[in-house]
PDB file of C-alpha atoms in Angstrom:
ATOM      1  CA  UNK A  25     117.245 101.235  81.287  1.00 33.00           C
ATOM      2  CA  UNK A  26     113.925  99.608  82.105  1.00 37.00           C
ATOM      3  CA  UNK A  27     110.874 101.634  83.133  1.00 48.00           C
ATOM      4  CA  UNK A  28     108.939 100.684  86.263  1.00 55.00           C
ATOM      5  CA  UNK A  29     105.331 100.504  85.093  1.00 61.00           C
ATOM      6  CA  UNK A  30     103.801  99.870  88.495  1.00 84.00           C
ATOM      7  CA  UNK A  31     100.890 102.169  89.133  1.00 95.00           C
ATOM      8  CA  UNK A  32     101.579 105.487  90.843  1.00 98.00           C
ATOM      9  CA  UNK A  33      99.544 107.185  93.558  1.00 98.00           C
ATOM     10  CA  UNK A  34     100.300 110.898  93.311  1.00 98.00           C
ATOM     11  CA  UNK A  35      99.375 112.795  96.463  1.00 98.00           C
ATOM     12  CA  UNK A  36      98.680 116.412  97.158  1.00 98.00           C
ATOM     13  CA  UNK A  37     100.231 117.501 100.456  1.00 98.00           C
ATOM     14  CA  UNK A  38      98.087 120.043 102.322  1.00 98.00           C
ATOM     15  CA  UNK A  39      94.580 118.857 103.106  1.00 97.00           C
ATOM     16  CA  UNK A  40      95.570 115.249 102.422  1.00 98.00           C
ATOM     17  CA  UNK A  41      98.824 114.193 104.127  1.00 98.00           C
ATOM     18  CA  UNK A  42      99.490 117.496 105.863  1.00 98.00           C
ATOM     19  CA  UNK A  43      96.966 119.698 107.573  1.00 97.00           C
ATOM     20  CA  UNK A  44      95.779 123.036 106.294  1.00 97.00           C
ATOM     21  CA  UNK A  45      97.165 126.242 107.721  1.00 97.00           C
ATOM     22  CA  UNK A  46      97.196 126.456 111.508  1.00 97.00           C
ATOM     23  CA  UNK A  47      94.057 128.243 112.800  1.00 97.00           C
ATOM     24  CA  UNK A  48      94.793 131.800 113.882  1.00 97.00           C
ATOM     25  CA  UNK A  49      98.038 132.054 111.923  1.00 98.00           C
ATOM     26  CA  UNK A  50      96.833 134.767 109.558  1.00 98.00           C
ATOM     27  CA  UNK A  51      95.456 136.777 112.460  1.00 98.00           C
ATOM     28  CA  UNK A  52      98.813 136.458 114.251  1.00 97.00           C
ATOM     29  CA  UNK A  53     100.683 137.725 111.193  1.00 98.00           C
ATOM     30  CA  UNK A  54      98.154 140.531 110.730  1.00 98.00           C
ATOM     31  CA  UNK A  55      98.738 141.637 114.323  1.00 97.00           C
ATOM     32  CA  UNK A  56     102.500 141.669 113.697  1.00 96.00           C
ATOM     33  CA  UNK A  57     101.824 144.079 110.831  1.00 96.00           C
ATOM     34  CA  UNK A  58      99.356 146.175 112.858  1.00 96.00           C
ATOM     35  CA  UNK A  59      96.691 145.669 110.227  1.00 97.00           C
ATOM     36  CA  UNK A  60      93.190 144.233 110.038  1.00 97.00           C
ATOM     37  CA  UNK A  61      93.005 140.448 109.520  1.00 98.00           C
ATOM     38  CA  UNK A  62      90.766 140.777 106.448  1.00 98.00           C
ATOM     39  CA  UNK A  63      93.147 143.195 104.729  1.00 98.00           C
ATOM     40  CA  UNK A  64      96.138 141.028 105.589  1.00 98.00           C
ATOM     41  CA  UNK A  65      94.440 137.846 104.361  1.00 98.00           C
ATOM     42  CA  UNK A  66      93.526 139.507 101.064  1.00 98.00           C
ATOM     43  CA  UNK A  67      97.100 140.668 100.437  1.00 98.00           C
ATOM     44  CA  UNK A  68      98.541 137.328 101.614  1.00 98.00           C
ATOM     45  CA  UNK A  69      96.599 135.358  98.990  1.00 98.00           C
ATOM     46  CA  UNK A  70      96.566 137.975  96.222  1.00 98.00           C
ATOM     47  CA  UNK A  71     100.366 137.960  95.911  1.00 98.00           C
ATOM     48  CA  UNK A  72     100.826 134.253  96.617  1.00 98.00           C
ATOM     49  CA  UNK A  73     100.733 132.562  93.149  1.00 97.00           C
ATOM     50  CA  UNK A  74     104.193 133.668  91.875  1.00 97.00           C
ATOM     51  CA  UNK A  75     105.744 132.736  95.238  1.00 98.00           C
ATOM     52  CA  UNK A  76     104.105 129.295  95.191  1.00 97.00           C
ATOM     53  CA  UNK A  77     105.254 128.715  91.620  1.00 97.00           C
ATOM     54  CA  UNK A  78     108.880 129.602  92.267  1.00 96.00           C
ATOM     55  CA  UNK A  79     108.822 132.780  90.219  1.00 96.00           C
ATOM     56  CA  UNK A  80     109.364 135.024  93.239  1.00 97.00           C
ATOM     57  CA  UNK A  81     111.557 134.861  96.339  1.00 97.00           C
ATOM     58  CA  UNK A  82     110.185 134.924  99.857  1.00 98.00           C
ATOM     59  CA  UNK A  83     111.639 138.392 100.363  1.00 98.00           C
ATOM     60  CA  UNK A  84     109.965 139.737  97.213  1.00 98.00           C
ATOM     61  CA  UNK A  85     106.640 138.139  98.157  1.00 98.00           C
ATOM     62  CA  UNK A  86     106.563 139.606 101.651  1.00 98.00           C
ATOM     63  CA  UNK A  87     107.710 142.980 100.354  1.00 98.00           C
ATOM     64  CA  UNK A  88     104.705 143.024  98.008  1.00 98.00           C
ATOM     65  CA  UNK A  89     102.355 142.036 100.837  1.00 98.00           C
ATOM     66  CA  UNK A  90     103.683 144.687 103.213  1.00 98.00           C
ATOM     67  CA  UNK A  91     103.656 147.424 100.604  1.00 97.00           C
ATOM     68  CA  UNK A  92     100.059 146.557  99.711  1.00 98.00           C
ATOM     69  CA  UNK A  93      99.245 147.094 103.386  1.00 98.00           C
ATOM     70  CA  UNK A  94     101.260 150.355 103.487  1.00 97.00           C
ATOM     71  CA  UNK A  95     103.638 148.835 106.019  1.00 96.00           C
ATOM     72  CA  UNK A  96     107.445 149.070 106.037  1.00 94.00           C
ATOM     73  CA  UNK A  97     109.145 146.063 104.453  1.00 95.00           C
ATOM     74  CA  UNK A  98     112.186 145.845 106.710  1.00 95.00           C
ATOM     75  CA  UNK A  99     114.335 142.727 106.893  1.00 97.00           C
ATOM     76  CA  UNK A 100     113.360 141.768 110.451  1.00 96.00           C
ATOM     77  CA  UNK A 101     109.630 141.969 109.759  1.00 97.00           C
ATOM     78  CA  UNK A 102     109.955 139.959 106.559  1.00 98.00           C
ATOM     79  CA  UNK A 103     111.932 137.206 108.281  1.00 98.00           C
ATOM     80  CA  UNK A 104     109.518 137.000 111.203  1.00 97.00           C
ATOM     81  CA  UNK A 105     106.552 136.739 108.859  1.00 98.00           C
ATOM     82  CA  UNK A 106     108.339 134.158 106.720  1.00 98.00           C
ATOM     83  CA  UNK A 107     109.119 131.899 109.668  1.00 98.00           C
ATOM     84  CA  UNK A 108     105.647 132.275 111.163  1.00 98.00           C
ATOM     85  CA  UNK A 109     104.164 131.391 107.790  1.00 98.00           C
ATOM     86  CA  UNK A 110     106.330 128.274 107.435  1.00 98.00           C
ATOM     87  CA  UNK A 111     105.384 127.114 110.931  1.00 98.00           C
ATOM     88  CA  UNK A 112     101.691 127.616 110.184  1.00 98.00           C
ATOM     89  CA  UNK A 113     101.868 124.992 107.411  1.00 98.00           C
ATOM     90  CA  UNK A 114     104.020 122.473 109.301  1.00 97.00           C
ATOM     91  CA  UNK A 115     101.480 120.029 110.745  1.00 97.00           C
ATOM     92  CA  UNK A 116     100.904 116.548 109.336  1.00 98.00           C
ATOM     93  CA  UNK A 117      98.201 113.914 109.777  1.00 98.00           C
ATOM     94  CA  UNK A 118     100.171 111.070 111.365  1.00 97.00           C
ATOM     95  CA  UNK A 119      97.620 108.462 110.293  1.00 98.00           C
ATOM     96  CA  UNK A 120      97.913 109.551 106.657  1.00 98.00           C
ATOM     97  CA  UNK A 121     101.706 109.562 106.863  1.00 98.00           C
ATOM     98  CA  UNK A 122     101.584 105.939 108.012  1.00 98.00           C
ATOM     99  CA  UNK A 123      99.151 105.042 105.218  1.00 98.00           C
ATOM    100  CA  UNK A 124     101.286 106.687 102.535  1.00 98.00           C
ATOM    101  CA  UNK A 125     104.445 104.980 103.732  1.00 96.00           C
ATOM    102  CA  UNK A 126     102.790 101.551 103.823  1.00 96.00           C
ATOM    103  CA  UNK A 127     101.311 102.086 100.367  1.00 97.00           C
ATOM    104  CA  UNK A 128     104.791 101.932  98.878  1.00 94.00           C
ATOM    105  CA  UNK A 129     104.671  98.143  99.269  1.00 93.00           C
ATOM    106  CA  UNK A 130     101.954  98.073  96.601  1.00 94.00           C
ATOM    107  CA  UNK A 131     102.615 101.028  94.297  1.00 96.00           C
ATOM    108  CA  UNK A 132     104.961 103.836  93.496  1.00 97.00           C
ATOM    109  CA  UNK A 133     104.098 106.883  95.589  1.00 98.00           C
ATOM    110  CA  UNK A 134     104.826 110.496  94.650  1.00 98.00           C
ATOM    111  CA  UNK A 135     103.930 113.992  95.794  1.00 98.00           C
ATOM    112  CA  UNK A 136     102.743 117.078  93.908  1.00 98.00           C
ATOM    113  CA  UNK A 137     102.269 120.108  96.135  1.00 98.00           C
ATOM    114  CA  UNK A 138     101.789 123.830  95.715  1.00 98.00           C
ATOM    115  CA  UNK A 139     104.406 125.060  98.158  1.00 98.00           C
ATOM    116  CA  UNK A 140     107.122 127.748  97.985  1.00 98.00           C
ATOM    117  CA  UNK A 141     110.710 126.532  97.797  1.00 97.00           C
ATOM    118  CA  UNK A 142     111.693 127.706 101.275  1.00 97.00           C
ATOM    119  CA  UNK A 143     108.601 126.045 102.752  1.00 98.00           C
ATOM    120  CA  UNK A 144     109.529 122.838 100.944  1.00 97.00           C
ATOM    121  CA  UNK A 145     113.044 122.939 102.397  1.00 97.00           C
ATOM    122  CA  UNK A 146     111.659 123.290 105.914  1.00 97.00           C
ATOM    123  CA  UNK A 147     109.084 120.561 105.374  1.00 96.00           C
ATOM    124  CA  UNK A 148     111.699 118.126 104.091  1.00 97.00           C
ATOM    125  CA  UNK A 149     113.930 118.831 107.078  1.00 97.00           C
ATOM    126  CA  UNK A 150     111.071 118.154 109.499  1.00 96.00           C
ATOM    127  CA  UNK A 151     109.653 115.144 107.623  1.00 96.00           C
ATOM    128  CA  UNK A 152     112.627 113.094 106.359  1.00 95.00           C
ATOM    129  CA  UNK A 153     110.375 110.163 105.375  1.00 96.00           C
ATOM    130  CA  UNK A 154     109.418 112.198 102.314  1.00 97.00           C
ATOM    131  CA  UNK A 155     112.820 111.379 100.824  1.00 96.00           C
ATOM    132  CA  UNK A 156     111.707 107.735 100.596  1.00 95.00           C
ATOM    133  CA  UNK A 157     108.964 108.537  98.092  1.00 97.00           C
ATOM    134  CA  UNK A 158     109.488 107.889  94.400  1.00 97.00           C
ATOM    135  CA  UNK A 159     109.272 111.554  93.377  1.00 98.00           C
ATOM    136  CA  UNK A 160     108.692 114.923  95.034  1.00 98.00           C
ATOM    137  CA  UNK A 161     107.303 117.739  92.898  1.00 98.00           C
ATOM    138  CA  UNK A 162     107.117 121.007  94.816  1.00 98.00           C
ATOM    139  CA  UNK A 163     105.726 123.909  92.806  1.00 98.00           C
ATOM    140  CA  UNK A 164     108.359 126.294  94.117  1.00 98.00           C
ATOM    141  CA  UNK A 165     111.062 124.004  92.749  1.00 97.00           C
ATOM    142  CA  UNK A 166     109.533 122.868  89.452  1.00 98.00           C
ATOM    143  CA  UNK A 167     108.375 126.367  88.488  1.00 97.00           C
ATOM    144  CA  UNK A 168     104.692 125.585  87.985  1.00 97.00           C
ATOM    145  CA  UNK A 169     101.711 125.121  90.280  1.00 97.00           C
ATOM    146  CA  UNK A 170      98.459 123.186  90.115  1.00 98.00           C
ATOM    147  CA  UNK A 171      96.066 123.322  88.357  1.00 97.00           C
ATOM    148  CA  UNK A 172      98.390 124.192  85.468  1.00 98.00           C
ATOM    149  CA  UNK A 173      98.582 121.075  83.241  1.00 98.00           C
ATOM    150  CA  UNK A 174     102.373 121.426  83.179  1.00 98.00           C
ATOM    151  CA  UNK A 175     102.518 120.477  86.860  1.00 98.00           C
ATOM    152  CA  UNK A 176     100.988 117.082  86.120  1.00 98.00           C
ATOM    153  CA  UNK A 177     103.012 116.640  82.954  1.00 98.00           C
ATOM    154  CA  UNK A 178     106.171 117.206  84.996  1.00 98.00           C
ATOM    155  CA  UNK A 179     105.290 114.184  87.138  1.00 98.00           C
ATOM    156  CA  UNK A 180     104.476 112.017  84.120  1.00 98.00           C
ATOM    157  CA  UNK A 181     107.853 112.797  82.556  1.00 98.00           C
ATOM    158  CA  UNK A 182     109.820 112.550  85.800  1.00 98.00           C
ATOM    159  CA  UNK A 183     108.429 109.104  86.586  1.00 97.00           C
ATOM    160  CA  UNK A 184     108.670 107.956  82.955  1.00 96.00           C
ATOM    161  CA  UNK A 185     105.096 106.770  83.036  1.00 96.00           C
ATOM    162  CA  UNK A 186     101.857 107.153  81.118  1.00 97.00           C
ATOM    163  CA  UNK A 187      99.127 109.455  82.486  1.00 97.00           C
ATOM    164  CA  UNK A 188      96.834 106.448  82.937  1.00 97.00           C
ATOM    165  CA  UNK A 189      99.379 104.948  85.361  1.00 97.00           C
ATOM    166  CA  UNK A 190      98.523 107.669  87.919  1.00 98.00           C
ATOM    167  CA  UNK A 191      95.862 108.091  90.556  1.00 98.00           C
ATOM    168  CA  UNK A 192      96.021 111.730  91.660  1.00 98.00           C
ATOM    169  CA  UNK A 193      94.644 112.501  95.126  1.00 98.00           C
ATOM    170  CA  UNK A 194      93.843 116.091  96.096  1.00 98.00           C
ATOM    171  CA  UNK A 195      91.288 117.733  98.379  1.00 98.00           C
ATOM    172  CA  UNK A 196      90.509 120.408  95.780  1.00 98.00           C
ATOM    173  CA  UNK A 197      88.131 119.382  93.037  1.00 98.00           C
ATOM    174  CA  UNK A 198      89.532 121.877  90.527  1.00 98.00           C
ATOM    175  CA  UNK A 199      92.967 120.267  90.807  1.00 98.00           C
ATOM    176  CA  UNK A 200      91.545 116.776  90.331  1.00 98.00           C
ATOM    177  CA  UNK A 201      89.622 117.922  87.261  1.00 98.00           C
ATOM    178  CA  UNK A 202      92.807 119.457  85.824  1.00 98.00           C
ATOM    179  CA  UNK A 203      94.664 116.163  86.355  1.00 98.00           C
ATOM    180  CA  UNK A 204      91.873 114.205  84.689  1.00 98.00           C
ATOM    181  CA  UNK A 205      91.959 116.599  81.727  1.00 98.00           C
ATOM    182  CA  UNK A 206      95.519 115.477  80.930  1.00 97.00           C
ATOM    183  CA  UNK A 207      94.707 111.793  81.336  1.00 98.00           C
ATOM    184  CA  UNK A 208      95.400 111.003  84.980  1.00 98.00           C
ATOM    185  CA  UNK A 209      92.890 109.181  87.152  1.00 98.00           C
ATOM    186  CA  UNK A 210      91.676 111.348  90.012  1.00 98.00           C
ATOM    187  CA  UNK A 211      90.133 111.189  93.460  1.00 98.00           C
ATOM    188  CA  UNK A 212      88.854 114.109  95.547  1.00 98.00           C
ATOM    189  CA  UNK A 213      90.097 113.398  99.063  1.00 98.00           C
ATOM    190  CA  UNK A 214      87.561 113.518 101.876  1.00 97.00           C
ATOM    191  CA  UNK A 215      88.591 110.810 104.346  1.00 97.00           C
ATOM    192  CA  UNK A 216      91.332 108.221 104.625  1.00 98.00           C
ATOM    193  CA  UNK A 217      88.776 105.435 104.674  1.00 98.00           C
ATOM    194  CA  UNK A 218      87.186 106.466 101.387  1.00 98.00           C
ATOM    195  CA  UNK A 219      90.613 106.911  99.825  1.00 98.00           C
ATOM    196  CA  UNK A 220      91.687 103.425 100.909  1.00 97.00           C
ATOM    197  CA  UNK A 221      88.598 101.934  99.231  1.00 97.00           C
ATOM    198  CA  UNK A 222      89.378 103.747  95.974  1.00 98.00           C
ATOM    199  CA  UNK A 223      93.042 102.752  96.054  1.00 97.00           C
ATOM    200  CA  UNK A 224      92.200  99.112  96.827  1.00 96.00           C
ATOM    201  CA  UNK A 225      89.865  99.018  93.825  1.00 96.00           C
ATOM    202  CA  UNK A 226      92.285 100.797  91.485  1.00 96.00           C
ATOM    203  CA  UNK A 227      95.445  98.886  92.269  1.00 94.00           C
ATOM    204  CA  UNK A 228      95.817  95.442  90.692  1.00 83.00           C
ATOM    205  CA  UNK A 229      95.629  92.506  93.024  1.00 64.00           C
ATOM    206  CA  UNK A 230      99.060  91.084  93.747  1.00 50.00           C
ATOM    207  CA  UNK A 231      99.003  87.309  93.681  1.00 41.00           C
ATOM    208  CA  UNK A 232     101.816  85.699  95.596  1.00 41.00           C
ATOM    209  CA  UNK A 233     102.785  82.322  94.198  1.00 41.00           C
ATOM    210  CA  UNK A 234     104.101  79.774  96.630  1.00 43.00           C
ATOM    211  CA  UNK A 235     106.418  77.054  95.458  1.00 44.00           C
ATOM    212  CA  UNK A 236     104.785  73.667  95.769  1.00 47.00           C
ATOM    213  CA  UNK A 237     106.975  71.032  97.338  1.00 43.00           C
ATOM    214  CA  UNK A 238     106.509  67.292  97.147  1.00 41.00           C
ATOM    215  CA  UNK A 239     107.943  64.543  99.249  1.00 40.00           C
ATOM    216  CA  UNK A 240     108.598  60.929  98.330  1.00 39.00           C
ATOM    217  CA  UNK A 241     108.463  58.016 100.701  1.00 36.00           C
TER     218      UNK A 241
END
């Protein structure tokens, strides 16, 4: 079986194609738990890494958060928090979605995102265009999260490519540095315009050859 050696643009999701967490979401969840926003935010992020990396279920994650806040971890509360959390990460940048989809005419396009498995399921259901990409690597499904080198190595193996075939795009500098450390090219995302300039420079120019026709009298 032949290997497609076209270059690959590997995108982060949140902060690049999708928007960061909805403003006020953490405060809303804190109010549901009758706790201070600062305490809730600390527990929310402290216990997040195993959940993001697929080593913990949503129920176990929210149980840890609620217990850290000395709140009862009943099934109804956990499910309400889970659904509110998923909704808070559900927004996309429509302009970037269009750019990513059009980019597939010039390169292979893949995704590497730190996202729990149940969040990934919901995101895929709401954004079916993601299924058209060449590979989707969600941390909650592959069992490893950025900036762990194994996350990038997963993509290299899955796409049967060399690290140098990739341009990794992420809004977090530490993730881009980690990708570069294992041989990928990297770009810290700031704006779509700057990204387009980098991609246009990095991708080889495609020359379309037209058949010359001659006529005889």
